[in-house]
PDB file of C-alpha atoms in Angstrom:
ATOM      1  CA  UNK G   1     123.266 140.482 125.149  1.00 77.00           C
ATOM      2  CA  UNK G   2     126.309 138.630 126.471  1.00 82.00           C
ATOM      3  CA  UNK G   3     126.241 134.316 126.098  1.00 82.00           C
ATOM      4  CA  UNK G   4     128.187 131.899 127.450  1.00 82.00           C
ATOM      5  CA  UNK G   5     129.160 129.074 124.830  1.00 86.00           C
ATOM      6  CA  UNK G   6     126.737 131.211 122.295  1.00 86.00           C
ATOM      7  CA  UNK G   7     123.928 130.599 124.632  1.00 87.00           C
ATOM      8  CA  UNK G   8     121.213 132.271 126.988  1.00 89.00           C
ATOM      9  CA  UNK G   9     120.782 130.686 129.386  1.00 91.00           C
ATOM     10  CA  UNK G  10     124.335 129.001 129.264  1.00 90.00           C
ATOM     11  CA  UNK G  11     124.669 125.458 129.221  1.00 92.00           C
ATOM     12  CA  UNK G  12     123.843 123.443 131.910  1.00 94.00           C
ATOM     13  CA  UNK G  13     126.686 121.947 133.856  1.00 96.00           C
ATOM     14  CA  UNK G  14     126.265 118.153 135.409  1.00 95.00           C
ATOM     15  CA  UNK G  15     128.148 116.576 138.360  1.00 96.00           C
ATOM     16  CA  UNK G  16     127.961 113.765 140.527  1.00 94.00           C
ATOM     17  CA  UNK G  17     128.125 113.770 143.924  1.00 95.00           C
ATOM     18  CA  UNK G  18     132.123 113.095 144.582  1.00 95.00           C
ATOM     19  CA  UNK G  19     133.511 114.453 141.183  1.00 95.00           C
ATOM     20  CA  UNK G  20     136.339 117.181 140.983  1.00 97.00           C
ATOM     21  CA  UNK G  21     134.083 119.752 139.162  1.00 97.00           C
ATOM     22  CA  UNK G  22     136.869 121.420 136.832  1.00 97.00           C
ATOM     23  CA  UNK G  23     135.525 124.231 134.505  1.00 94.00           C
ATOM     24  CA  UNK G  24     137.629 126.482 131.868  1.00 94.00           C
ATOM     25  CA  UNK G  25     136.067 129.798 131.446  1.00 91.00           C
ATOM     26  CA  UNK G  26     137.542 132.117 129.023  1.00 93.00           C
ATOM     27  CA  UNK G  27     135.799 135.824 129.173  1.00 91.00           C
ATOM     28  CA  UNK G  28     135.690 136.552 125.545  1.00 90.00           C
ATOM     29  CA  UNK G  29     133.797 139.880 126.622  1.00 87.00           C
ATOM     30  CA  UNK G  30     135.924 143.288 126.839  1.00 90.00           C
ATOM     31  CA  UNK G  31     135.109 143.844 131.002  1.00 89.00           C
ATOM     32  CA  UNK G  32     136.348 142.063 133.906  1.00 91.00           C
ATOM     33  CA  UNK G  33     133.848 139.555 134.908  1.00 91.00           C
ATOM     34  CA  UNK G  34     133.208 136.814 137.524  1.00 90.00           C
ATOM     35  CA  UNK G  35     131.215 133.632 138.217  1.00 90.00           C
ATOM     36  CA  UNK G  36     129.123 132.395 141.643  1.00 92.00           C
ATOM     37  CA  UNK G  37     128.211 128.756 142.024  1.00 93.00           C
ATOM     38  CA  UNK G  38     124.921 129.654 143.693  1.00 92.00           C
ATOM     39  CA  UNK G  39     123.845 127.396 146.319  1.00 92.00           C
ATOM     40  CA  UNK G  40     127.016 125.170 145.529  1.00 95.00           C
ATOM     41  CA  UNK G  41     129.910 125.077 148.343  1.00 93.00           C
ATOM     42  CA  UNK G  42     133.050 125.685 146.667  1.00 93.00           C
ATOM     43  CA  UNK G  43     136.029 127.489 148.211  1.00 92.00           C
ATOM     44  CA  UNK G  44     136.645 131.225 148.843  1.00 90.00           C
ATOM     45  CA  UNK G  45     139.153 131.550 145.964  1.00 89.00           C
ATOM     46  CA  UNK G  46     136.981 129.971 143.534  1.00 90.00           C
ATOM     47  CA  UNK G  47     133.994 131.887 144.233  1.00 89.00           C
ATOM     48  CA  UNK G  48     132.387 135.251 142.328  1.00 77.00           C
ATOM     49  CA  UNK G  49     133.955 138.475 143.361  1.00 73.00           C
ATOM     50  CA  UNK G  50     137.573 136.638 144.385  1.00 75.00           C
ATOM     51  CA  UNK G  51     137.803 135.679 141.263  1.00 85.00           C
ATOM     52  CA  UNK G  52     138.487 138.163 138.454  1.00 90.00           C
ATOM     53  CA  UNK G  53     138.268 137.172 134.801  1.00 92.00           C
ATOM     54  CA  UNK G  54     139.994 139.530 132.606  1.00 93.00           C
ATOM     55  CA  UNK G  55     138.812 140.097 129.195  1.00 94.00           C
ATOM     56  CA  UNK G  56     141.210 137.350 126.900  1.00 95.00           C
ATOM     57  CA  UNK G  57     142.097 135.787 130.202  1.00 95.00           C
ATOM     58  CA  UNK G  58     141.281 131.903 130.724  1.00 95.00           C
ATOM     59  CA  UNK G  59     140.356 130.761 134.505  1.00 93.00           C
ATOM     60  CA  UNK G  60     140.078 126.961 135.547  1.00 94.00           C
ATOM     61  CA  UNK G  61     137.818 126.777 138.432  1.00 94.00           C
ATOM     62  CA  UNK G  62     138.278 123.592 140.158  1.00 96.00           C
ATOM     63  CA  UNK G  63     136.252 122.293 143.149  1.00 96.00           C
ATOM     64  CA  UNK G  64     134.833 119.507 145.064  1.00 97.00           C
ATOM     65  CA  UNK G  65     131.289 118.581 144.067  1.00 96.00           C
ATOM     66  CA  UNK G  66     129.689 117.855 147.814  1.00 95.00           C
ATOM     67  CA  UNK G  67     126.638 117.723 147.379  1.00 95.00           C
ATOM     68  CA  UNK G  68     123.233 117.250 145.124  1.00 94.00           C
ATOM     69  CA  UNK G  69     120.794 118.973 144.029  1.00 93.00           C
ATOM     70  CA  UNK G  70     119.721 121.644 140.822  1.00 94.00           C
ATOM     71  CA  UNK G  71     121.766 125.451 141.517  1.00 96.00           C
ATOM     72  CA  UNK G  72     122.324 127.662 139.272  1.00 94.00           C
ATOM     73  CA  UNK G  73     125.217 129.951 138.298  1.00 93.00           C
ATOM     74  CA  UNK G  74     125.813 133.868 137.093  1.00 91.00           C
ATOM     75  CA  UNK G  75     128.225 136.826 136.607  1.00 88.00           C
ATOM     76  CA  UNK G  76     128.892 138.556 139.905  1.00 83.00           C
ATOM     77  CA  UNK G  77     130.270 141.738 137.887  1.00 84.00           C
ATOM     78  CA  UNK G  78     128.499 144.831 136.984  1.00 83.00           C
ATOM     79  CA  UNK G  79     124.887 143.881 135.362  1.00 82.00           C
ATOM     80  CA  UNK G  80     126.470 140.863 133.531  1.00 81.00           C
ATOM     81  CA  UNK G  81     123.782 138.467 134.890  1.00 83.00           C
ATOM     82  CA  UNK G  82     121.134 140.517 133.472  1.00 84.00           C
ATOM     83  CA  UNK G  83     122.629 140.673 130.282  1.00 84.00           C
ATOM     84  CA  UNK G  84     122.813 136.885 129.625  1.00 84.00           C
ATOM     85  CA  UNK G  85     125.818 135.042 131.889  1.00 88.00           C
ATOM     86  CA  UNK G  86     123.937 132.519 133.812  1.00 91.00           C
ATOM     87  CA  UNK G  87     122.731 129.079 133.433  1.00 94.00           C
ATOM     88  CA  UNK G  88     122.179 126.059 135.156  1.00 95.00           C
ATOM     89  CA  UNK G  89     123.880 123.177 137.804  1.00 96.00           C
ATOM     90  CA  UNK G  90     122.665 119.663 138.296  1.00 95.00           C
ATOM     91  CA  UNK G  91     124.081 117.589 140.549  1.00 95.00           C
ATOM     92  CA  UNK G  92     123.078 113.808 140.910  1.00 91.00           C
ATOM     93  CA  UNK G  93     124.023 111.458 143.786  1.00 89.00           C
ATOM     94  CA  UNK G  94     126.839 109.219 142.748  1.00 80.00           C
ATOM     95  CA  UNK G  95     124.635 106.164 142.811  1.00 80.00           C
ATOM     96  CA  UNK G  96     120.985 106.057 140.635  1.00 73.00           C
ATOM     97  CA  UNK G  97     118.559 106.059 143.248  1.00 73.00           C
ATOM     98  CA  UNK G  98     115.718 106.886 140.394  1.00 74.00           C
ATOM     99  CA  UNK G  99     115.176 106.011 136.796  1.00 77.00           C
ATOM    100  CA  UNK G 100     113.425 108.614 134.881  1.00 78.00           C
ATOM    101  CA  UNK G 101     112.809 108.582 131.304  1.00 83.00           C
ATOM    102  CA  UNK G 102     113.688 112.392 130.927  1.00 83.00           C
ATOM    103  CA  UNK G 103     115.347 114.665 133.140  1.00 81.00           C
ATOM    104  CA  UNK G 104     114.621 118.674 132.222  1.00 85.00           C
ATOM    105  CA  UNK G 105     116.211 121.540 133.570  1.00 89.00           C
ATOM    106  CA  UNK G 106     113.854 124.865 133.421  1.00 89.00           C
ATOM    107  CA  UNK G 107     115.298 128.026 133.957  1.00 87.00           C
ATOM    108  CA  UNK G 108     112.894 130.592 133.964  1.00 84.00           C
ATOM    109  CA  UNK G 109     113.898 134.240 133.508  1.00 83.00           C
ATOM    110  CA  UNK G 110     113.225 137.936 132.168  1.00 80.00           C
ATOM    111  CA  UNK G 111     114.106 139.725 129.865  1.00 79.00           C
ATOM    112  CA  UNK G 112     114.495 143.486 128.124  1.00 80.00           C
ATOM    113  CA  UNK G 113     116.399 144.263 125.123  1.00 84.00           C
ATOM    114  CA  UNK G 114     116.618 148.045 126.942  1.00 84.00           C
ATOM    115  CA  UNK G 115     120.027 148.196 128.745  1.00 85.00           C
ATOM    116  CA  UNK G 116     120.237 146.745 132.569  1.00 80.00           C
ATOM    117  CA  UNK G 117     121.659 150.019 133.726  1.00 83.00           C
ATOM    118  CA  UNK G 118     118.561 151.586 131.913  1.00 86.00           C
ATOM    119  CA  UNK G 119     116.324 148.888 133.721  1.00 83.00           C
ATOM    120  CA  UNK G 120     118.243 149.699 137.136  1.00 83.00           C
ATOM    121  CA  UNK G 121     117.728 153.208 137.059  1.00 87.00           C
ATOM    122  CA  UNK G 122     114.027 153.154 136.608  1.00 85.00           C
ATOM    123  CA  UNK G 123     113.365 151.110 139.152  1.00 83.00           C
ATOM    124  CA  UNK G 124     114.986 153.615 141.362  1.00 85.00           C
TER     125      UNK G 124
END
C-alpha cells in the first residue's frame, strides 16, 4: 500500500472560499507520481498529469481556492490511486453561514491487498 502522511485515506485538506491553497508534496515513493484536485478548478500547470513528482523531489502546488464544496483528490500515475494516494477536500464559504456541532468527512472506498495491476487484469 502507498500513504500519504502515513495514512489511507490521506488527510483531509480544508480551505475557505478566497484562500491561496498552498500544498508541499514530497513523493517519498520510488515512481514518478502526480496529484488531481478533483472537482476543484486549479490551473493547467498545477493539475495531475502536468505535474510530475519525481521520487525525492518536493512540489508546492499553489492555487486559488474558488469555490466550496467537499472534492476529493488522488494520484493520476500508474495504479497509485488504487494503492492508497487519495483523500479528501473541504472547502467552506469564507463566512459561517451554519453552525454544526460536528462536521465529518466520509470517504468510502475498496480495497484488495492483491496488486491493482492484478485487479486490472482480471477485470479484463
Amino acid at each position: 500500500a502507498l500513504a500519504i502522511n502515513g495514512s489511507i485515506p490521506a488527510p483531509t485538506l480544508r480551505f475557505k472560499k478566497g484562500d491561496i491553497a498552498v500544498i508541499n508534496v514530497k513523493n517519498e515513493t520510488n515512481e514518478t507520481t502526480t496529484l488531481h484536485w478533483h472537482g476543484v478548478l486549479v490551473p493547467w500547470e498545477m493539475d495531475g498529469p502536468d505535474r510530475h513528482i519525481m521520487p525525492g523531489q518536493l512540489v508546492t502546488f499553489r492555487f486559488p481556492i474558488k469555490h466550496t464544496g467537499t472534492f476529493w483528490y488522488h494520484s493520476h500515475t500508474l495504479l497509485h490511486e488504487q494503492s492508497g494516494l487519495y483523500g479528501s477536500i473541504v472547502i467552506d464559504d469564507e463566512t459561517n453561514k451554519f453552525q454544526a456541532d460536528h462536521d465529518r468527512v466520509v470517504v468510502l472506498s475498496d480495497w484488495t491487498d492483491e496488486k491493482p495491476m492484478t485487479v486490472l487484469r482480471n477485470i479484463k
